[in-house]
Short mmCIF file of C-alpha atoms in Angstrom, two decimals:
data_model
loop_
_atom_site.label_atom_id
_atom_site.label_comp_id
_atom_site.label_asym_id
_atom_site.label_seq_id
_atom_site.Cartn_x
_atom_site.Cartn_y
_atom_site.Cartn_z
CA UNK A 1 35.89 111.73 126.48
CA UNK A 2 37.00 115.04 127.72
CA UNK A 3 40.09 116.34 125.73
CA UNK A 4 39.44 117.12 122.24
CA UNK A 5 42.17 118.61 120.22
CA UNK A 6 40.26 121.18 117.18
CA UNK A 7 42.65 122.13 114.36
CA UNK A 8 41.23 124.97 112.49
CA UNK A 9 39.28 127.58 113.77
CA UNK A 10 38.18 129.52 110.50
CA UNK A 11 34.66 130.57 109.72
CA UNK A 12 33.19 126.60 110.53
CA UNK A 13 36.18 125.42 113.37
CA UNK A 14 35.61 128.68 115.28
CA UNK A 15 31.90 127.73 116.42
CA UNK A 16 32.38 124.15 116.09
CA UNK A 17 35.14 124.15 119.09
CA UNK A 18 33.08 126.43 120.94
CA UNK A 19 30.29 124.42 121.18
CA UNK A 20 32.23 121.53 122.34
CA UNK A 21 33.51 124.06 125.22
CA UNK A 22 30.13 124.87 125.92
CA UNK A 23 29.33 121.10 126.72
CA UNK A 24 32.32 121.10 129.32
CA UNK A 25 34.78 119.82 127.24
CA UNK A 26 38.55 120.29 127.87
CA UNK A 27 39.86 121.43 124.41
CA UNK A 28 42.75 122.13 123.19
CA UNK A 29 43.25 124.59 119.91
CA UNK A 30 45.35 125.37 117.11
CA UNK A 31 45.17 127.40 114.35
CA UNK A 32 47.52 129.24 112.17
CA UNK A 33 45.86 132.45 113.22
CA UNK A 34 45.59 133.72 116.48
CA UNK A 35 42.95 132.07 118.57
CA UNK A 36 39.74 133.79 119.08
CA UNK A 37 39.16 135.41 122.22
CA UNK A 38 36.02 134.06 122.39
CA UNK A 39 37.38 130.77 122.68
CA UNK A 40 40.07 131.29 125.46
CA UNK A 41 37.85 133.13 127.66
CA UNK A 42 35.48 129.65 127.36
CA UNK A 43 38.45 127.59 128.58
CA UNK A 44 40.21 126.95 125.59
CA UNK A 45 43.30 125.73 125.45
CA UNK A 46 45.95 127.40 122.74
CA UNK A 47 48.88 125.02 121.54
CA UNK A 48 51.79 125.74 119.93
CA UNK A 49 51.78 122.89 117.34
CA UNK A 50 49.60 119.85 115.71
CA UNK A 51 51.67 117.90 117.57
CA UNK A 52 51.34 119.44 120.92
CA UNK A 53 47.45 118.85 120.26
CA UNK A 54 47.92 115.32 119.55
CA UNK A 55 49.87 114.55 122.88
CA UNK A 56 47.20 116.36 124.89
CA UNK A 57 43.96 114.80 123.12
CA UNK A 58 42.34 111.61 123.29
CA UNK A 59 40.49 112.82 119.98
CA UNK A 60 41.84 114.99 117.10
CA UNK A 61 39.07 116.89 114.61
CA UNK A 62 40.74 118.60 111.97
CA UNK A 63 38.64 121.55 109.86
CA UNK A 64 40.44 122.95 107.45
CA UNK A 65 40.30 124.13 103.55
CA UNK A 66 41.73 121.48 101.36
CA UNK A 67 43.59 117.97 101.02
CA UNK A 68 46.63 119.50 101.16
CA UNK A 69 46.13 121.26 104.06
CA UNK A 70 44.95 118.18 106.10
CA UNK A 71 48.07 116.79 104.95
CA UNK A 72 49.96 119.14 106.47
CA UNK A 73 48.35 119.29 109.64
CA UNK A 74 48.61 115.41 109.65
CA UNK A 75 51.96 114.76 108.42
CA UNK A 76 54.45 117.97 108.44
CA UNK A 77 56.59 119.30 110.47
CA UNK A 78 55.58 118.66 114.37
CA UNK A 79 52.17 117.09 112.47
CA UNK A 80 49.36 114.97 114.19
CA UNK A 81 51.05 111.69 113.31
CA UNK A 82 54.08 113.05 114.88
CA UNK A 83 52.37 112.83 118.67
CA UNK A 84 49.08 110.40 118.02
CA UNK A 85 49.30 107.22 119.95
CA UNK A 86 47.49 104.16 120.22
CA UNK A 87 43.78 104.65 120.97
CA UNK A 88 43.71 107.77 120.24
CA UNK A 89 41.35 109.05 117.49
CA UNK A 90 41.65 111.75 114.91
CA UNK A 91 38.81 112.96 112.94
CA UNK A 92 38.87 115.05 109.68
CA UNK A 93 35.75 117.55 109.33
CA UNK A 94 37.59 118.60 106.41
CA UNK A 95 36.01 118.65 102.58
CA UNK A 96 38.62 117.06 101.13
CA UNK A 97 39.57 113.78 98.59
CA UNK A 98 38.09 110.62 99.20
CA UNK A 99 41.31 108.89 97.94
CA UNK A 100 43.39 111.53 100.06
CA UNK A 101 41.60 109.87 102.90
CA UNK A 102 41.93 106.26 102.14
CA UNK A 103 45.43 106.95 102.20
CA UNK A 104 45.49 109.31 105.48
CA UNK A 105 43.48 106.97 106.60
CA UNK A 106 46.03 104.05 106.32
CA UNK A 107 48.90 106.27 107.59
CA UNK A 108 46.70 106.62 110.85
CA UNK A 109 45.76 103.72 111.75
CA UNK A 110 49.54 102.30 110.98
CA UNK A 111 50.17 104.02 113.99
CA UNK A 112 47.54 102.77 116.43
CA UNK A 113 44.97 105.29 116.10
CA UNK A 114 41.69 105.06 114.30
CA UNK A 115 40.43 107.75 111.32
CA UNK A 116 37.19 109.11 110.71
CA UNK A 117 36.41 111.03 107.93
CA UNK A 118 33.36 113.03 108.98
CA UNK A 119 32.61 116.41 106.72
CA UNK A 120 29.79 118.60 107.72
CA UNK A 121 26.96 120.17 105.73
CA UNK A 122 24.89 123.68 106.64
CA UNK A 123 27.38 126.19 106.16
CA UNK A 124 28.48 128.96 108.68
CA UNK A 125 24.94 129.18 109.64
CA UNK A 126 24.30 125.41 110.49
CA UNK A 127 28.11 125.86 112.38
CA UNK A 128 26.67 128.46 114.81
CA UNK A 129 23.12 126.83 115.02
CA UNK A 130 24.89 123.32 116.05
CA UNK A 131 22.93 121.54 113.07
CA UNK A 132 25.70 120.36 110.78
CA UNK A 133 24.95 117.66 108.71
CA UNK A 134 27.88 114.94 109.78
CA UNK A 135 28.66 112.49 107.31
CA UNK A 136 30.55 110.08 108.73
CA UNK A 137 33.36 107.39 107.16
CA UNK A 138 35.34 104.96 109.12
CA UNK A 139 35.39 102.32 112.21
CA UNK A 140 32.29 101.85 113.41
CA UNK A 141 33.41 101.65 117.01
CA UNK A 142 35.36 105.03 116.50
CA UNK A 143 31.85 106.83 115.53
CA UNK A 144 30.34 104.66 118.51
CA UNK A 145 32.72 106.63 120.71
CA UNK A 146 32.25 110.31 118.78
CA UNK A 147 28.92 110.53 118.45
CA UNK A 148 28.14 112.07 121.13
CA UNK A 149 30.68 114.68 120.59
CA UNK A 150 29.09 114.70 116.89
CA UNK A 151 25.89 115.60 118.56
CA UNK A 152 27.33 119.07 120.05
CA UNK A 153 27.52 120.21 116.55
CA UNK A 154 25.39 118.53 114.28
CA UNK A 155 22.12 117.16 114.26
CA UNK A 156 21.98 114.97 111.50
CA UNK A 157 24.73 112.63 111.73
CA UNK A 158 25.53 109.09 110.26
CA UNK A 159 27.62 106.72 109.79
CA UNK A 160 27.69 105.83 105.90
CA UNK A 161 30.49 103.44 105.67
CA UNK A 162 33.81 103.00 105.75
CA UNK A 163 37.19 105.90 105.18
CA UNK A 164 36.53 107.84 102.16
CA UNK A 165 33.07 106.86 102.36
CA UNK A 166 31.79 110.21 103.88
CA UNK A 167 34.31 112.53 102.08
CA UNK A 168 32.15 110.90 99.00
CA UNK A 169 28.71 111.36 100.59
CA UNK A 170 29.91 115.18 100.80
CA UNK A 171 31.09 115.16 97.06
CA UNK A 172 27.70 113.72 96.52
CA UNK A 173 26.05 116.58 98.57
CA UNK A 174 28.31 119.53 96.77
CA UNK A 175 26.93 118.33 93.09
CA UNK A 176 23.67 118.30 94.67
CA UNK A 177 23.73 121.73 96.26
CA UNK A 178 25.35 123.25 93.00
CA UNK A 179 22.91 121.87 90.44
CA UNK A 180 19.87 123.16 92.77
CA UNK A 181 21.22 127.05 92.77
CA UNK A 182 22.03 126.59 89.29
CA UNK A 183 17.96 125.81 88.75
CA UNK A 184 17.05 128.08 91.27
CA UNK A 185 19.13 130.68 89.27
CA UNK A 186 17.39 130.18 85.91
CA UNK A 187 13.89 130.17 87.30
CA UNK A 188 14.01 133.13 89.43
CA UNK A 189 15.90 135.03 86.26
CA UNK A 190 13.17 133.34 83.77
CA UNK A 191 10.48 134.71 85.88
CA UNK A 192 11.99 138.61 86.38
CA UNK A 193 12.84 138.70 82.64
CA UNK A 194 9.97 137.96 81.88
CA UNK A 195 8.58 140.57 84.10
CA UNK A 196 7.49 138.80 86.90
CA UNK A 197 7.96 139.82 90.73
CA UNK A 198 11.04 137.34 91.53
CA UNK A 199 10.24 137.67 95.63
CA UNK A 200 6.69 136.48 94.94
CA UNK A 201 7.45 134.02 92.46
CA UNK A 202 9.59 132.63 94.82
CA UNK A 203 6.89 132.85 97.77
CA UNK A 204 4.73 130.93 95.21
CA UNK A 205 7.18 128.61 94.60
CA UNK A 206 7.60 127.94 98.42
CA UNK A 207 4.59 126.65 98.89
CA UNK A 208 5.16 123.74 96.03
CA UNK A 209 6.94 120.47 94.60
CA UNK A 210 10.06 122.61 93.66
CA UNK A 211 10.22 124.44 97.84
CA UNK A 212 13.82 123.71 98.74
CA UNK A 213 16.33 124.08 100.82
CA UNK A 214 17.91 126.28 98.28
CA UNK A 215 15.10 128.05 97.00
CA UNK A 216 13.94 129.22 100.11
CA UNK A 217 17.42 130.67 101.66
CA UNK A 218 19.55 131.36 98.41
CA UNK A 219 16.87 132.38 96.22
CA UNK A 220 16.08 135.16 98.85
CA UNK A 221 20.09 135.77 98.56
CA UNK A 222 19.52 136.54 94.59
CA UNK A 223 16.24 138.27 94.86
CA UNK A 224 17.93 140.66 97.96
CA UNK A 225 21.40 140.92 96.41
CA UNK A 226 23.37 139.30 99.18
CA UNK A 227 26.17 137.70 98.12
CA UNK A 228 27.98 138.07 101.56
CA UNK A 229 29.47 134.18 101.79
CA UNK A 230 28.27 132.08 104.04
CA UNK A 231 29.77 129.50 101.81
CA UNK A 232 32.49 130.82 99.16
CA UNK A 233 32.68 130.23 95.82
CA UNK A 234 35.80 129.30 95.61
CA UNK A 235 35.31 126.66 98.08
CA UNK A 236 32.45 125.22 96.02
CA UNK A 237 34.63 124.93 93.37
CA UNK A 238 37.01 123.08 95.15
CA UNK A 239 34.61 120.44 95.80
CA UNK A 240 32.94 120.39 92.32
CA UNK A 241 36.57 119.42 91.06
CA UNK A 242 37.06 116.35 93.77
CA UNK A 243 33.33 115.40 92.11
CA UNK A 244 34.88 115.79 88.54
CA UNK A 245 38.50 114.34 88.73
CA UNK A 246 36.39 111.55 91.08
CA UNK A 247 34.13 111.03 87.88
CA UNK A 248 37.01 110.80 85.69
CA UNK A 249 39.17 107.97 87.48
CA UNK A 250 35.59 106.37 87.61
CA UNK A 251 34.76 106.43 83.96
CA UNK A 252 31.41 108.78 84.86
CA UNK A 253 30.09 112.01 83.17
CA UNK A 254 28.83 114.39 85.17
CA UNK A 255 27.66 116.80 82.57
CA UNK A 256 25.75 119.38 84.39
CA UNK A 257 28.15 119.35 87.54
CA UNK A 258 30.93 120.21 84.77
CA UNK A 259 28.22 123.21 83.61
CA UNK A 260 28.16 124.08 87.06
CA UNK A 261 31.44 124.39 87.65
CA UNK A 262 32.00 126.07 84.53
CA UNK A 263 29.43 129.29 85.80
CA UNK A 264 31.14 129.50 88.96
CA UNK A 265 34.65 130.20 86.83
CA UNK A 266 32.79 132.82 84.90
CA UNK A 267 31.90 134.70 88.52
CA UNK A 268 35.39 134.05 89.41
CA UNK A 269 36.89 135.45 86.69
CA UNK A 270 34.58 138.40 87.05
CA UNK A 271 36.28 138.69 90.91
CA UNK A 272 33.85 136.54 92.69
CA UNK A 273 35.64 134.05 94.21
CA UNK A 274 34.87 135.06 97.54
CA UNK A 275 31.02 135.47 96.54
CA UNK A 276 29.00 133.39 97.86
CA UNK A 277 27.74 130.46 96.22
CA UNK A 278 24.34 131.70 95.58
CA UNK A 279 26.14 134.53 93.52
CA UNK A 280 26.31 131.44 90.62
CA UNK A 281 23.42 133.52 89.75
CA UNK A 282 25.56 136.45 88.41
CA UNK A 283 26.87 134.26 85.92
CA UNK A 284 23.62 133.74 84.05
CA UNK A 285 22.48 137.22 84.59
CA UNK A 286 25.67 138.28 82.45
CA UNK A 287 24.69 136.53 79.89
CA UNK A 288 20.97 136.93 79.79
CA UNK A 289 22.03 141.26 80.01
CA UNK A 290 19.71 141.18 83.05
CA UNK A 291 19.71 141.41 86.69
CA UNK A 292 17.09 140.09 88.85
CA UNK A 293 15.18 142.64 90.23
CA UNK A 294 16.06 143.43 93.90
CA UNK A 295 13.13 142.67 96.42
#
């Protein structure tokens, strides 16, 4: 497979797409923002509409914020389903509903083409790095054939089941993620309140049953103040409320995701949205009346 269509070149599409131009694909872009110049000058190819991508490419991948926007991209005006044809594949790298997808899904493959929902973990740093985590929903002989374009940008990727089935593996991943920086958050604050060194608590800590992911690259974001995003807040949110209104139409409570998400509202309402994720931190720090102290 050479021509790839990649909808969405924000702060994950952008390197994504220019990996896959790196491996000698021919790929053709769209984004509602100008198209990097980093990406042109690599071959890409700019189009004019969803549509005109879906003509041009035997596979679609779609990155973009939110369920809405997918549908968008997928079914309004001069949309993907508007010029996908049969045995053609489109592939949503999206975060977005798992019933939203079921039901994309359908609308897809009504028209001859096959879906994959396949939503990435690692962040803006795993997007440059080409190590996503891919988790990967749909026709098994549709992965069969995008795996190895997987591969460009990931390097963990698998096939969990079938559409919806990795947008709920993310959801999964999201609760996950936020219930480890909330921990993270209280030890690190717990230790510097108490008058601990937070940097060396956390080198201790490093080195034992509670090392983590987490611990070791967004605790050093709360012990040196960084709160640049590499993953916003508001974007975590976003995701802790699929995991919620998921939990609700499945009779589940998810008490501590719903704490989770209720200390990321306090940092947005303190003009955080744009934070990043780590920054949940702030949030306990404003009610404790203490900052960790900076390394």
């Amino acid at each position: 497979m050479t021509n790839i269509g990649f909808i969405g070149l924000g702060t994950m599409g952008r390197p994504m797409a220019g990996h896959l131009l790196a491996a000698g694909h021919r790929v053709l872009l769209r984004d509602v923002a100008p198209i990097a110049p980093e990406l042109m000058s690599a071959g890409g190819i700019a189009c004019t509409s969803a549509r005109e991508v879906a003509e041009q490419a035997d596979a679609v991948i779609i990155m973009v914020p939110d369920t809405p926007h997918v549908e968008a991209v997928l079914f309004g005006k001069e949309g993907v389903a508007s010029g996908i044809s049969k045995g053609k594949i489109v592939v949503d790298m999206s975060s977005i509903s798992p019933l939203g997808t079921k039901e994309f899904a359908r609308k897809i493959e009504a028209l001859g083409a096959d879906y994959l929902d396949a939503p990435v973990s690692g962040g803006e740093v795993g997007a440059k790095a080409a190590s996503l985590t891919i988790m990967v929903g749909g026709p098994e002989r549709a992965f069969g054939t995008m795996k190895p374009i997987f591969d460009k940008m990931g390097k963990n990727v698998t096939h969990v089941g079938g559409n919806g089935d990795g947008q709920t593996t993310k959801v999964a991943n999201q609760i996950i993620v936020a219930l480890t920086i909330e921990a993270v958050s209280e030890a690190l604050l717990f230790a510097s309140k108490a008058g601990a060194n937070p940097a060396l608590v956390r080198k201790a800590l490093m080195g034992g049953f509670a090392s983590s992911r987490i611990l070791e690259v967004h605790g050093e974001r709360m012990v040196k103040r960084n709160f640049d995003p590499g993953f916003r807040i508001e974007l975590h949110q976003k995701d802790l409320n699929l995991a919620l209104e998921g939990a609700r139409a499945l009779g589940l409570s998810l008490p501590s995701t719903a704490v989770a998400q209720q200390l990321f509202s306090s940092c947005t309402a303190h003009g955080g949205k744009a934070w990043d994720h780590s920054a949940m931190v702030r949030a306990l720090e404003l009610m404790a009346g203490h900052e960790i102290a900076r390394a």
